[in-house]
């Protein structure tokens, strides 16, 4: 079914993605390897034994909507309760708010496992964690006192209410409105769509974070404020008051993540939902963005989690299913299809993409942790920039890989992969949304080229490429069997990335933004493949001592990724620097029928 | 919804894929351009107005199974009746059998449109056409007289019964058995799975073609015979007799093509289903393979048909949906998302892949027609080899592109693409099977490298590459604005294909079959991209005279494909020649948990 790859996760955290740097900081000096592994092991057990078995149950049941109420899949509520009682919800929330104050790296590793168990389940808590973060950073002490503890414990869940029918990628277009009450609260009106876990029966209260405009707000994104709108506002005595004027008007029928209710929410059609301001008026988008960055990483982790599960399932199927004869196989029996070279190719493609998603997500989490835990302002800023670069890579590459891996998993299953009972198809249906929400992967690419490349006048990305180059040089110098070809591929990939980056920087500085935008998507992939290839090789290199047993497997994976995917990097560079003219000349309006 | 791209289809047939060669043959000298266009136009009308509106209806309804009976979606039966009465089923069946004797090229173009209308609908008749072909070529006159006319008219439908639980890609493992009766008929026993339209309420009779073994048959594929097993055998007086001993035991719940019943069929659990031998005993697989080649093309056309529909839908959505501002757009209104460079990139990627699928499928159909219509045995053999090369390309590339295009279509729709009401997700769900059935795309790649590359001692493929090179040279010499870069990319792609082919031929001749198998999938893609790129450029080149208005669009498409996809060819070549070692070293069995 699903067995958490604890060894690989722990190795990737400690030997590839810099956990030990983190353990040298004052904030995390007490986080020992033993503690980490104990927590990972228990999370893996919970994900494999408790969550994973409900994944298909939830897919079949969905979240039926009736009379304003949403019912969740059988076992879902009990599962959530057990999960929250395990303390998993507050893993990286601050101790001041009742959390455990552990690194984002650890929470990211745990999130991988929750998502492997069931993406539809894990997405609920993911949003609560985002809500906690927004409140920790921006809410008044009163709001914190009233709501934070129960959100950290998971007793209540939180939602994010951004999207409206006319405002998806473009939040400028938000129309939900807020009016001031005399007592300092607000009345919220409007319709929000695609609200994940907007309504359900899993917790006694649901805390909605809602973007809306004040009557006198400036136009555009500078006039958006963030409000806390509880389903049941907390009374002065701490009890839950009467139901707020917010209701669910329906749930979407989606391609996948059927266990996660995607709700249309109506605020204020009986006079206004009572809301409390978070942060300052008109500064809501900034509050939301803090949180959205981590949510983007969390979505990348969805791609990773589903990929790992799809890989495990395809591997098990390939070992079990017998058809034809593998090369050199004799005797009367058919071979397992895992012995066929084309199946091996697909299994390796799944495995290496999954591991690349993992290194990208964990490296991003590491940068976020370091941006908090570093001592000096300079270091904090450095790591914040690094997290800024890695966030779109982790989000977009991992979610693209999530779909690619799930689709390969179907292919390995042959006809059985197309039959829903097998579960292989569900992974693709589930994973497919992750490339869309929390900023489509196109938006991630635009974020990378327009906001992240210019950081520190381009110096940050340049420095990062030097770091990657130095790892590649170490690989080259290692003389490790099987890695010499990899070193060569890495060097070529870094050359391609360097040239493409230079092209991007020049085009941007010359005001040729449309060309930059036209090349953004292949640029992001080029960047992600290169970082991924370097970190896979680093994993092979660092498989020494107690990790030495897995060194050949890791070298093989790095090699295969270099041979089959790093080879793409030159093509991507050529695409970036040549295709913008044809893209910009293309005039879809001339084709309107 | 769906508007058949008649102009593009007619242009591709006549100016890119060689229809005029066909019109020079004696068999097809009467098939005028006018006749072609009249038929295409009416097919397009039927597909757009009659079939397309039922696509989502069928997706929602599925094919419920109850008490051995399968009910089809509302309107399905009437649609099929109208379609068959239109004479569409026998378009390329021989006139002797009651068909219209028109080229496979024309039927392929029509099939594209039926599949754009609804893949779940079109697949039924596709199987009947395959059955007709098998009977025309291999059945006794008696069987032909009894069954062929009603299959050609579409009054009855046919099915193919190959797969069994233990026998999917490997037909060696077939266990269904046949026993001889004294009267020359046979009793058939066994279970078949994944039988498309195995049971339904659309026609009065269903003619099953079934692979089974005789008691004294040799082991393996040389001991398989093909039988005709009607649901209702025809009596001596021409009326339908009592129901045969074959029944449907259930239908699969699949990822997509919900309107197409995928049945488990049980033969002979009440004493044996009566069957009639088709062709000779133990020669059934050869009969089936004749038909399977054309079925493989037909499946490629499914990828094409769904891609075209997904593209049209994404284009319409992108033109309609407003978010943000396109480069240079001013004023208070949001721009259509079709003005954003990243959306243009995706639309072009969809459009160029769709057109490449089209040229591959039509070129394959052309080769099949020429293999029949050519005068000399030598020419027939040449074109049969050409069809042999193009069949795996048309099947695998078009179906991979079908899924890629459908997935891009979802991405362009953003969150709406994940909501089933939109229909964008259905295209991916439907298209995804086409890479699996009728020989997985991995099997297609193996067929290409093991059976097609060696044809005429490698001379056929070599000659084909020279032909492609000469088109590329014409492009280079044309001096056409925008095509000089394309010529360059084509030349590089042909170099890569040449090197990879040489590597394949050497490896095969040296008995390094596992290496050949490890590189088969990227080799097929490399071959397909190169042929596709050449034929797109040819289209741009031949857009003269009455076609000149579309020349700039076609040049743009060829350019964009060259810049974004032909660039991959070098990477694929490097993959092919370097990755086999890591693939073959990979030992999935060591990872069994």
Short mmCIF file of C-alpha atoms in Angstrom, two decimals, chain B residues 23-424:
data_model
loop_
_atom_site.label_atom_id
_atom_site.label_comp_id
_atom_site.label_asym_id
_atom_site.label_seq_id
_atom_site.Cartn_x
_atom_site.Cartn_y
_atom_site.Cartn_z
CA UNK B 23 -5.60 9.93 -56.96
CA UNK B 24 -3.16 8.88 -59.66
CA UNK B 25 -3.72 5.20 -58.97
CA UNK B 26 -6.33 3.22 -60.88
CA UNK B 27 -8.17 2.31 -57.68
CA UNK B 28 -8.77 5.86 -56.59
CA UNK B 29 -8.70 7.83 -59.84
CA UNK B 30 -12.36 8.72 -59.36
CA UNK B 31 -11.87 10.12 -55.88
CA UNK B 32 -11.85 13.82 -56.68
CA UNK B 33 -10.91 16.64 -54.35
CA UNK B 34 -14.50 17.81 -54.51
CA UNK B 35 -15.85 14.43 -53.45
CA UNK B 36 -13.34 14.36 -50.61
CA UNK B 37 -14.28 17.77 -49.37
CA UNK B 38 -17.98 17.11 -49.63
CA UNK B 39 -17.63 13.97 -47.53
CA UNK B 40 -15.34 15.68 -45.02
CA UNK B 41 -17.74 18.58 -44.67
CA UNK B 42 -20.71 16.35 -43.95
CA UNK B 43 -18.66 14.23 -41.53
CA UNK B 44 -17.59 17.41 -39.79
CA UNK B 45 -21.16 18.58 -39.50
CA UNK B 46 -22.28 15.26 -38.05
CA UNK B 47 -19.37 15.11 -35.60
CA UNK B 48 -19.89 18.68 -34.42
CA UNK B 49 -23.68 18.78 -34.28
CA UNK B 50 -24.67 15.23 -33.48
CA UNK B 51 -21.83 13.52 -31.66
CA UNK B 52 -20.04 16.28 -29.77
CA UNK B 53 -23.04 17.35 -27.64
CA UNK B 54 -23.36 13.83 -26.21
CA UNK B 55 -19.74 13.54 -25.10
CA UNK B 56 -20.28 14.80 -21.59
CA UNK B 57 -23.69 13.20 -21.26
CA UNK B 58 -22.02 9.85 -21.90
CA UNK B 59 -19.22 10.63 -19.47
CA UNK B 60 -21.72 11.27 -16.70
CA UNK B 61 -24.00 8.34 -17.47
CA UNK B 62 -21.46 5.65 -18.19
CA UNK B 63 -22.66 2.17 -19.11
CA UNK B 64 -24.41 0.66 -16.11
CA UNK B 65 -24.41 -3.13 -15.91
CA UNK B 66 -27.37 -5.02 -14.50
CA UNK B 67 -28.41 -8.66 -14.82
CA UNK B 68 -26.04 -9.34 -17.66
CA UNK B 69 -27.20 -6.32 -19.64
CA UNK B 70 -25.33 -3.11 -20.37
CA UNK B 71 -27.24 0.07 -20.98
CA UNK B 72 -25.65 2.80 -23.01
CA UNK B 73 -25.91 6.56 -22.39
CA UNK B 74 -29.12 8.44 -23.26
CA UNK B 75 -29.18 9.22 -26.98
CA UNK B 76 -26.31 6.86 -27.72
CA UNK B 77 -28.40 4.27 -29.57
CA UNK B 78 -30.15 6.87 -31.73
CA UNK B 79 -26.85 8.59 -32.44
CA UNK B 80 -25.30 5.33 -33.55
CA UNK B 81 -28.28 4.51 -35.76
CA UNK B 82 -28.14 7.91 -37.46
CA UNK B 83 -24.41 7.59 -37.88
CA UNK B 84 -24.61 4.12 -39.44
CA UNK B 85 -27.49 5.19 -41.69
CA UNK B 86 -25.26 7.99 -42.91
CA UNK B 87 -23.08 5.27 -44.43
CA UNK B 88 -20.10 6.24 -42.30
CA UNK B 89 -19.31 2.75 -41.10
CA UNK B 90 -18.40 1.36 -44.52
CA UNK B 91 -16.48 4.33 -45.87
CA UNK B 92 -13.32 2.39 -46.66
CA UNK B 93 -14.79 -1.12 -46.72
CA UNK B 94 -14.70 -2.75 -50.14
CA UNK B 95 -17.58 -2.20 -52.51
CA UNK B 96 -17.90 -5.98 -52.81
CA UNK B 97 -18.86 -6.08 -49.13
CA UNK B 98 -21.28 -3.23 -49.46
CA UNK B 99 -18.80 -0.53 -48.52
CA UNK B 100 -17.87 2.59 -50.43
CA UNK B 101 -14.33 1.56 -51.28
CA UNK B 102 -12.93 4.96 -50.38
CA UNK B 103 -9.35 5.45 -49.21
CA UNK B 104 -8.22 4.72 -45.67
CA UNK B 105 -6.98 8.34 -45.73
CA UNK B 106 -10.54 9.55 -45.96
CA UNK B 107 -11.76 7.19 -43.29
CA UNK B 108 -8.88 8.32 -41.07
CA UNK B 109 -9.87 11.96 -41.49
CA UNK B 110 -13.46 11.04 -40.67
CA UNK B 111 -12.31 9.02 -37.66
CA UNK B 112 -10.46 12.07 -36.40
CA UNK B 113 -13.75 13.91 -36.39
CA UNK B 114 -15.76 11.10 -34.78
CA UNK B 115 -13.13 11.01 -32.03
CA UNK B 116 -13.21 14.76 -31.58
CA UNK B 117 -16.95 14.41 -31.23
CA UNK B 118 -16.61 11.62 -28.69
CA UNK B 119 -13.85 9.09 -28.33
CA UNK B 120 -16.14 6.83 -26.29
CA UNK B 121 -18.58 6.78 -29.20
CA UNK B 122 -16.05 6.42 -32.01
CA UNK B 123 -14.25 3.48 -30.51
CA UNK B 124 -17.26 1.19 -31.06
CA UNK B 125 -17.38 1.58 -34.85
CA UNK B 126 -13.58 1.50 -34.95
CA UNK B 127 -13.71 -2.05 -33.68
CA UNK B 128 -16.43 -2.99 -36.15
CA UNK B 129 -14.25 -1.64 -38.97
CA UNK B 130 -11.41 -3.80 -37.71
CA UNK B 131 -13.71 -6.80 -37.66
CA UNK B 132 -14.83 -6.09 -41.21
CA UNK B 133 -11.24 -5.98 -42.32
CA UNK B 134 -10.42 -9.30 -40.65
CA UNK B 135 -13.44 -10.96 -42.25
CA UNK B 136 -12.77 -9.46 -45.68
CA UNK B 137 -9.23 -10.79 -45.64
CA UNK B 138 -9.52 -14.09 -43.86
CA UNK B 139 -13.07 -15.40 -43.54
CA UNK B 140 -14.67 -18.09 -45.68
CA UNK B 141 -17.19 -17.02 -48.28
CA UNK B 142 -19.95 -18.48 -46.16
CA UNK B 143 -19.05 -16.37 -43.16
CA UNK B 144 -18.67 -13.32 -45.34
CA UNK B 145 -22.08 -13.83 -46.90
CA UNK B 146 -23.65 -14.29 -43.53
CA UNK B 147 -22.05 -11.52 -41.51
CA UNK B 148 -20.16 -9.02 -43.57
CA UNK B 149 -22.92 -6.91 -45.06
CA UNK B 150 -24.56 -6.12 -41.74
CA UNK B 151 -21.21 -5.30 -40.18
CA UNK B 152 -20.30 -3.02 -43.07
CA UNK B 153 -23.63 -1.22 -42.85
CA UNK B 154 -23.22 -0.97 -39.11
CA UNK B 155 -26.50 -2.77 -38.44
CA UNK B 156 -24.42 -5.07 -36.24
CA UNK B 157 -21.22 -4.28 -34.39
CA UNK B 158 -18.06 -6.35 -33.92
CA UNK B 159 -15.67 -6.82 -31.00
CA UNK B 160 -12.11 -8.08 -30.55
CA UNK B 161 -11.56 -10.62 -27.79
CA UNK B 162 -7.86 -10.95 -27.13
CA UNK B 163 -7.01 -10.06 -23.55
CA UNK B 164 -7.32 -12.42 -20.62
CA UNK B 165 -6.33 -11.70 -17.03
CA UNK B 166 -2.93 -13.39 -17.49
CA UNK B 167 -2.54 -12.47 -21.17
CA UNK B 168 -2.25 -8.77 -21.93
CA UNK B 169 0.82 -7.64 -23.83
CA UNK B 170 1.85 -11.29 -24.02
CA UNK B 171 -0.67 -13.22 -26.13
CA UNK B 172 1.39 -16.39 -25.69
CA UNK B 173 -0.41 -16.79 -22.42
CA UNK B 174 -3.91 -17.08 -23.90
CA UNK B 175 -5.91 -19.91 -22.31
CA UNK B 176 -9.35 -19.60 -23.90
CA UNK B 177 -9.99 -22.89 -25.63
CA UNK B 178 -11.91 -24.17 -28.62
CA UNK B 179 -13.10 -27.68 -29.27
CA UNK B 180 -14.11 -29.02 -32.64
CA UNK B 181 -17.72 -29.97 -33.30
CA UNK B 182 -18.62 -32.56 -35.91
CA UNK B 183 -20.33 -30.00 -38.13
CA UNK B 184 -17.23 -27.89 -38.64
CA UNK B 185 -18.12 -25.39 -35.94
CA UNK B 186 -16.33 -25.09 -32.61
CA UNK B 187 -17.21 -24.77 -28.96
CA UNK B 188 -15.47 -21.82 -27.31
CA UNK B 189 -14.69 -21.62 -23.59
CA UNK B 190 -12.94 -19.04 -21.52
CA UNK B 191 -12.89 -15.57 -20.03
CA UNK B 192 -11.88 -12.41 -21.86
CA UNK B 193 -11.41 -9.03 -20.22
CA UNK B 194 -11.30 -5.42 -21.38
CA UNK B 195 -13.69 -6.17 -24.27
CA UNK B 196 -14.75 -2.85 -25.74
CA UNK B 197 -18.48 -2.74 -26.56
CA UNK B 198 -18.58 -6.44 -25.60
CA UNK B 199 -22.24 -6.07 -24.62
CA UNK B 200 -24.71 -3.23 -25.25
CA UNK B 201 -28.18 -2.39 -26.47
CA UNK B 202 -27.23 -0.51 -29.62
CA UNK B 203 -27.52 -3.24 -32.24
CA UNK B 204 -29.57 -6.43 -32.59
CA UNK B 205 -26.49 -8.57 -32.83
CA UNK B 206 -22.85 -8.40 -31.76
CA UNK B 207 -20.18 -10.36 -33.62
CA UNK B 208 -17.29 -11.32 -31.37
CA UNK B 209 -13.93 -12.21 -32.85
CA UNK B 210 -12.22 -14.41 -30.31
CA UNK B 211 -8.72 -15.78 -29.95
CA UNK B 212 -8.61 -19.30 -28.50
CA UNK B 213 -6.55 -22.50 -28.54
CA UNK B 214 -7.45 -25.87 -29.97
CA UNK B 215 -6.73 -28.88 -27.78
CA UNK B 216 -3.90 -30.06 -30.03
CA UNK B 217 -2.49 -26.61 -30.74
CA UNK B 218 1.24 -25.95 -30.41
CA UNK B 219 2.27 -23.88 -27.41
CA UNK B 220 2.74 -20.14 -27.68
CA UNK B 221 1.45 -17.79 -30.33
CA UNK B 222 1.63 -20.43 -33.06
CA UNK B 223 -1.23 -22.26 -31.46
CA UNK B 224 -3.83 -19.56 -31.42
CA UNK B 225 -6.88 -19.57 -33.69
CA UNK B 226 -9.42 -16.87 -34.45
CA UNK B 227 -13.15 -17.55 -34.17
CA UNK B 228 -16.30 -15.69 -34.99
CA UNK B 229 -18.73 -15.99 -32.10
CA UNK B 230 -21.99 -14.16 -32.72
CA UNK B 231 -24.18 -13.14 -29.80
CA UNK B 232 -27.03 -14.51 -31.91
CA UNK B 233 -25.89 -16.98 -34.60
CA UNK B 234 -27.58 -16.53 -37.93
CA UNK B 235 -29.87 -19.42 -38.90
CA UNK B 236 -30.03 -21.06 -42.31
CA UNK B 237 -33.04 -18.90 -43.15
CA UNK B 238 -31.12 -15.75 -42.34
CA UNK B 239 -32.98 -15.04 -39.11
CA UNK B 240 -31.25 -14.72 -35.76
CA UNK B 241 -31.20 -17.92 -33.78
CA UNK B 242 -31.22 -18.42 -30.02
CA UNK B 243 -28.67 -16.61 -27.92
CA UNK B 244 -25.18 -18.05 -28.00
CA UNK B 245 -23.37 -19.17 -24.84
CA UNK B 246 -21.54 -15.93 -24.31
CA UNK B 247 -22.38 -13.36 -21.69
CA UNK B 248 -21.08 -10.22 -20.12
CA UNK B 249 -20.09 -10.66 -16.49
CA UNK B 250 -19.45 -7.02 -15.69
CA UNK B 251 -18.09 -3.70 -16.90
CA UNK B 252 -15.01 -1.88 -15.69
CA UNK B 253 -15.08 1.45 -13.88
CA UNK B 254 -12.51 3.36 -15.82
CA UNK B 255 -10.69 6.67 -15.66
CA UNK B 256 -12.38 7.80 -18.88
CA UNK B 257 -14.30 6.89 -22.05
CA UNK B 258 -17.21 6.18 -19.74
CA UNK B 259 -19.59 5.95 -22.68
CA UNK B 260 -17.74 2.90 -23.98
CA UNK B 261 -18.61 -0.31 -22.13
CA UNK B 262 -15.47 -2.29 -21.26
CA UNK B 263 -16.72 -5.79 -20.60
CA UNK B 264 -15.64 -9.02 -19.04
CA UNK B 265 -16.96 -11.73 -21.37
CA UNK B 266 -17.59 -15.31 -20.39
CA UNK B 267 -17.67 -17.87 -23.18
CA UNK B 268 -19.05 -21.33 -22.78
CA UNK B 269 -20.11 -21.72 -19.19
CA UNK B 270 -23.24 -23.51 -20.40
CA UNK B 271 -21.57 -26.05 -22.65
CA UNK B 272 -19.65 -23.93 -25.10
CA UNK B 273 -20.29 -20.91 -27.27
CA UNK B 274 -20.66 -21.81 -30.93
CA UNK B 275 -17.83 -20.38 -32.98
CA UNK B 276 -16.78 -20.41 -36.61
CA UNK B 277 -13.13 -20.51 -37.58
CA UNK B 278 -11.72 -17.47 -39.38
CA UNK B 279 -8.79 -18.33 -41.62
CA UNK B 280 -6.83 -21.43 -40.72
CA UNK B 281 -6.46 -23.21 -37.44
CA UNK B 282 -3.49 -21.97 -35.39
CA UNK B 283 -3.07 -18.99 -37.69
CA UNK B 284 -5.35 -16.69 -35.72
CA UNK B 285 -2.71 -14.30 -34.56
CA UNK B 286 -1.70 -13.48 -38.12
CA UNK B 287 -5.36 -12.68 -38.93
CA UNK B 288 -5.57 -10.56 -35.82
CA UNK B 289 -2.35 -8.72 -36.61
CA UNK B 290 -3.51 -7.58 -40.05
CA UNK B 291 -6.34 -5.93 -38.31
CA UNK B 292 -4.36 -4.74 -35.33
CA UNK B 293 -2.08 -2.63 -37.47
CA UNK B 294 -4.99 -0.60 -38.72
CA UNK B 295 -6.44 -0.57 -35.24
CA UNK B 296 -3.16 0.91 -34.03
CA UNK B 297 -3.50 3.73 -36.49
CA UNK B 298 -7.11 4.17 -35.39
CA UNK B 299 -5.94 4.51 -31.79
CA UNK B 300 -3.39 7.10 -32.86
CA UNK B 301 -6.32 8.94 -34.40
CA UNK B 302 -8.06 8.86 -31.03
CA UNK B 303 -5.12 10.82 -29.60
CA UNK B 304 -5.39 13.23 -32.50
CA UNK B 305 -9.16 13.63 -32.23
CA UNK B 306 -9.13 14.35 -28.52
CA UNK B 307 -6.16 16.71 -28.94
CA UNK B 308 -8.01 18.75 -31.55
CA UNK B 309 -11.07 19.02 -29.36
CA UNK B 310 -9.05 19.91 -26.25
CA UNK B 311 -7.21 22.57 -28.24
CA UNK B 312 -10.40 24.13 -29.53
CA UNK B 313 -11.85 24.21 -26.05
CA UNK B 314 -8.73 25.71 -24.49
CA UNK B 315 -8.51 28.34 -27.23
CA UNK B 316 -12.14 29.35 -26.72
CA UNK B 317 -11.62 29.52 -22.96
CA UNK B 318 -8.42 31.52 -23.27
CA UNK B 319 -10.13 34.03 -25.54
CA UNK B 320 -13.06 34.36 -23.19
CA UNK B 321 -11.43 34.33 -19.76
CA UNK B 322 -10.11 37.67 -18.54
CA UNK B 323 -7.32 37.94 -15.98
CA UNK B 324 -4.50 40.44 -15.57
CA UNK B 325 -3.00 42.45 -18.37
CA UNK B 326 -1.21 41.20 -21.45
CA UNK B 327 2.05 42.89 -22.48
CA UNK B 328 1.31 46.43 -23.62
CA UNK B 329 -2.38 46.25 -22.75
CA UNK B 330 -3.72 49.44 -21.18
CA UNK B 331 -7.08 50.61 -19.98
CA UNK B 332 -9.35 49.57 -17.14
CA UNK B 333 -10.33 46.12 -18.44
CA UNK B 334 -8.48 42.89 -17.80
CA UNK B 335 -7.05 41.17 -20.88
CA UNK B 336 -8.12 37.82 -22.19
CA UNK B 337 -5.62 35.30 -20.91
CA UNK B 338 -4.87 34.42 -24.55
CA UNK B 339 -2.79 37.60 -24.56
CA UNK B 340 -0.38 36.31 -21.90
CA UNK B 341 2.86 34.89 -23.36
CA UNK B 342 2.78 31.79 -21.16
CA UNK B 343 -0.76 30.97 -22.35
CA UNK B 344 0.31 31.55 -25.95
CA UNK B 345 3.15 29.11 -25.37
CA UNK B 346 0.70 26.50 -24.19
CA UNK B 347 -1.80 27.11 -26.99
CA UNK B 348 0.97 26.78 -29.57
CA UNK B 349 2.24 23.65 -27.88
CA UNK B 350 -1.26 22.19 -28.13
CA UNK B 351 -1.78 23.27 -31.70
CA UNK B 352 1.56 22.11 -33.05
CA UNK B 353 1.34 18.74 -31.29
CA UNK B 354 -2.17 18.28 -32.66
CA UNK B 355 -1.01 19.01 -36.18
CA UNK B 356 1.96 16.67 -35.80
CA UNK B 357 -0.38 13.92 -34.66
CA UNK B 358 -2.48 14.66 -37.74
CA UNK B 359 0.39 14.47 -40.23
CA UNK B 360 1.66 11.25 -38.67
CA UNK B 361 -1.76 9.58 -38.81
CA UNK B 362 -2.59 10.77 -42.30
CA UNK B 363 0.85 9.85 -43.65
CA UNK B 364 0.38 6.38 -42.18
CA UNK B 365 -3.07 6.08 -43.78
CA UNK B 366 -1.57 7.21 -47.07
CA UNK B 367 1.05 4.46 -46.89
CA UNK B 368 -1.66 1.87 -46.17
CA UNK B 369 -3.69 3.07 -49.16
CA UNK B 370 -0.64 3.03 -51.40
CA UNK B 371 0.23 -0.48 -50.26
CA UNK B 372 -3.16 -1.56 -51.64
CA UNK B 373 -3.51 0.73 -54.64
CA UNK B 374 0.00 0.53 -56.09
CA UNK B 375 0.32 -1.49 -59.26
CA UNK B 376 3.60 -3.32 -58.84
CA UNK B 377 4.42 -5.84 -56.16
CA UNK B 378 7.55 -3.86 -55.47
CA UNK B 379 5.60 -0.67 -54.83
CA UNK B 380 3.09 -2.51 -52.70
CA UNK B 381 5.92 -3.92 -50.62
CA UNK B 382 7.58 -0.53 -50.32
CA UNK B 383 4.42 1.13 -49.06
CA UNK B 384 3.65 -1.76 -46.73
CA UNK B 385 7.06 -1.17 -45.16
CA UNK B 386 6.39 2.55 -44.95
CA UNK B 387 3.09 1.84 -43.23
CA UNK B 388 5.03 -0.49 -40.96
CA UNK B 389 7.33 2.34 -39.86
CA UNK B 390 4.61 4.92 -39.57
CA UNK B 391 2.15 2.78 -37.61
CA UNK B 392 4.07 2.75 -34.31
CA UNK B 393 4.92 6.44 -34.76
CA UNK B 394 1.32 7.39 -35.46
CA UNK B 395 0.05 5.27 -32.61
CA UNK B 396 2.52 6.22 -29.90
CA UNK B 397 3.34 9.83 -30.69
CA UNK B 398 -0.27 10.80 -31.35
CA UNK B 399 -1.50 9.18 -28.17
CA UNK B 400 1.30 10.66 -26.06
CA UNK B 401 0.48 14.01 -27.59
CA UNK B 402 -3.21 13.39 -26.94
CA UNK B 403 -2.53 13.22 -23.21
CA UNK B 404 -0.01 16.07 -23.28
CA UNK B 405 -2.40 18.34 -25.16
CA UNK B 406 -5.33 17.47 -22.93
CA UNK B 407 -3.21 18.16 -19.86
CA UNK B 408 -2.15 21.55 -21.25
CA UNK B 409 -5.83 22.22 -21.90
CA UNK B 410 -6.57 21.67 -18.23
CA UNK B 411 -3.69 23.97 -17.29
CA UNK B 412 -5.01 26.79 -19.49
CA UNK B 413 -8.39 26.50 -17.76
CA UNK B 414 -6.72 27.01 -14.37
CA UNK B 415 -8.92 25.92 -11.47
CA UNK B 416 -11.88 25.55 -13.83
CA UNK B 417 -9.94 22.85 -15.65
CA UNK B 418 -10.06 20.67 -12.56
CA UNK B 419 -13.82 21.00 -12.26
CA UNK B 420 -15.55 18.27 -14.25
CA UNK B 421 -18.38 20.51 -15.48
CA UNK B 422 -15.93 22.29 -17.77
CA UNK B 423 -15.15 19.13 -19.72
CA UNK B 424 -11.42 19.90 -19.95
#
